[in-house]
CSV table of C-alpha atoms in Angstrom, one decimal:
chain,number,residue,atom,x,y,z
A,253,MET,CA,-0.1,-0.1,0.5
A,254,HIS,CA,2.6,2.9,0.8
A,255,ILE,CA,3.7,4.1,-2.2
A,256,ASP,CA,6.5,6.4,0.3
A,257,GLN,CA,8.2,5.9,3.3
A,258,VAL,CA,10.1,7.0,5.9
A,259,ALA,CA,14.1,5.8,5.2
A,260,THR,CA,16.2,7.2,7.9
A,261,VAL,CA,15.8,8.1,11.7
A,262,PRO,CA,16.3,12.0,11.9
A,263,THR,CA,19.2,12.8,13.9
A,264,VAL,CA,20.0,15.5,15.3
A,265,GLU,CA,23.4,16.4,13.0
A,266,THR,CA,20.7,15.5,10.4
A,267,ALA,CA,18.0,17.2,11.6
A,268,GLN,CA,19.5,21.0,10.7
A,269,GLY,CA,18.5,22.2,13.9
A,270,LEU,CA,15.5,21.1,14.2
A,271,LEU,CA,16.1,18.3,17.3
A,272,GLU,CA,17.4,19.9,20.8
A,273,LYS,CA,20.9,18.2,21.4
A,274,ASP,CA,19.8,14.5,23.3
A,275,THR,CA,17.1,14.5,21.3
A,276,LYS,CA,15.3,10.0,21.6
A,277,VAL,CA,13.9,9.4,17.8
A,278,HIS,CA,12.3,6.0,18.5
A,279,VAL,CA,11.5,4.2,15.9
A,280,TRP,CA,8.0,2.2,17.8
A,281,GLY,CA,7.2,0.1,14.7
A,282,GLU,CA,8.0,-1.6,12.2
A,283,SER,CA,7.1,-4.8,9.3
A,284,GLY,CA,9.4,-6.2,6.4
A,285,HIS,CA,8.3,-4.0,3.6
A,286,THR,CA,8.2,-0.7,6.3
A,287,GLU,CA,11.1,-0.3,8.5
A,288,ILE,CA,10.0,2.7,9.8
A,289,GLN,CA,6.6,2.0,10.3
A,290,GLY,CA,6.8,5.4,12.9
A,291,LEU,CA,8.8,7.9,15.3
A,292,TYR,CA,7.8,9.2,17.9
A,293,ILE,CA,9.8,11.8,20.0
A,294,ARG,CA,8.2,12.4,23.9
A,295,ASN,CA,6.4,15.9,24.2
A,296,LYS,CA,7.2,17.1,20.4
A,297,LEU,CA,7.0,14.1,17.5
A,298,PHE,CA,4.6,11.0,17.2
A,299,THR,CA,4.4,9.7,12.9
A,300,THR,CA,2.8,6.7,11.9
A,301,GLN,CA,2.7,5.6,8.1
A,302,ALA,CA,-0.6,2.8,9.0
A,303,HIS,CA,-3.7,4.8,7.5
A,304,LEU,CA,-5.8,3.6,11.1
A,305,ALA,CA,-9.2,4.2,9.3
A,306,PHE,CA,-8.3,1.7,5.6
A,307,ASP,CA,-10.6,-0.7,7.0
A,308,GLU,CA,-9.9,-4.3,4.6
A,309,GLY,CA,-13.1,-2.9,1.6
A,310,ILE,CA,-10.9,0.2,1.6
A,311,VAL,CA,-7.4,-1.5,1.1
A,312,LYS,CA,-9.5,-3.4,-1.3
A,313,HIS,CA,-10.2,-0.6,-2.6
A,314,GLU,CA,-6.8,1.3,-2.9
A,315,ILE,CA,-5.6,-1.8,-5.0
A,316,GLU,CA,-7.9,-2.4,-7.5
A,317,MET,CA,-7.4,1.5,-8.2
A,318,ARG,CA,-4.0,1.1,-8.2
A,319,VAL,CA,-4.6,-1.4,-10.8
A,320,GLU,CA,-6.7,0.2,-12.8
A,321,SER,CA,-4.0,3.3,-12.7
A,322,GLU,CA,-0.9,1.0,-13.4
A,323,ALA,CA,0.2,2.1,-10.3
A,324,ILE,CA,0.8,-1.8,-9.6
A,325,GLN,CA,1.5,-4.3,-12.6
A,326,ASP,CA,3.0,-7.3,-11.0
A,327,GLU,CA,-0.2,-9.2,-10.1
A,328,LYS,CA,1.4,-11.4,-7.2
A,329,VAL,CA,2.3,-8.1,-5.0
A,330,VAL,CA,-2.4,-7.4,-6.4
A,331,SER,CA,-2.5,-10.9,-4.8
A,332,GLU,CA,-0.8,-10.1,-1.1
A,333,ALA,CA,-1.9,-7.3,-0.6
A,334,LYS,CA,-5.5,-8.8,-1.1
A,335,GLU,CA,-5.0,-12.1,0.9
A,336,THR,CA,-3.4,-9.5,4.1
A,337,ALA,CA,-5.9,-6.7,4.1
A,338,ASP,CA,-7.6,-8.2,6.6
A,339,PHE,CA,-5.1,-9.2,8.8
A,340,GLU,CA,-4.8,-8.2,12.2
A,341,HIS,CA,-3.7,-4.7,13.0
A,342,ASP,CA,-2.7,-2.8,16.1
A,343,GLY,CA,-4.7,0.4,15.1
A,344,GLU,CA,-6.5,0.8,18.6
A,345,VAL,CA,-2.9,0.3,20.4
A,346,VAL,CA,-1.7,2.9,18.1
A,347,ALA,CA,-5.0,5.1,18.3
A,348,ARG,CA,-5.0,5.4,22.0
A,349,SER,CA,-1.0,6.6,21.7
A,350,ILE,CA,-2.3,8.7,19.6
A,351,LEU,CA,-4.6,10.7,22.4
A,352,ARG,CA,-2.5,10.0,24.9
A,353,PHE,CA,0.6,12.2,22.8
A,354,PHE,CA,-1.7,15.2,21.8
A,355,LYS,CA,-3.8,14.7,26.0
A,356,GLY,CA,0.1,14.9,27.1
A,357,GLU,CA,-0.3,12.4,29.0
A,358,ASP,CA,3.1,10.9,27.4
A,359,ASP,CA,5.1,12.6,30.6
A,360,GLY,CA,6.3,9.2,32.0
A,361,ILE,CA,6.9,7.4,28.5
A,362,PRO,CA,11.1,7.9,27.9
């Protein structure tokens, strides 16, 4: 599903002044396809590669649209994507983490 992705974890050196010295950047999720599923900086940043609102139907619709537009041409990729569209996921855990972040309740997280 992912056409783009974060390929490297930012560091104080690569962030061009956007990160303070000793800032800890955490990769909170990964998969075989997407090495960096999300980044977290306490009280500053929470990102996710996942589309939390996507269910099996939306994923399959997206696959079909990409096949029709020829963005996906490999039938093996199409077949695997359709087979995994309904896999169990951690959406509720991620949603709770996002809520904690926006409510300012992540102070106790390193």
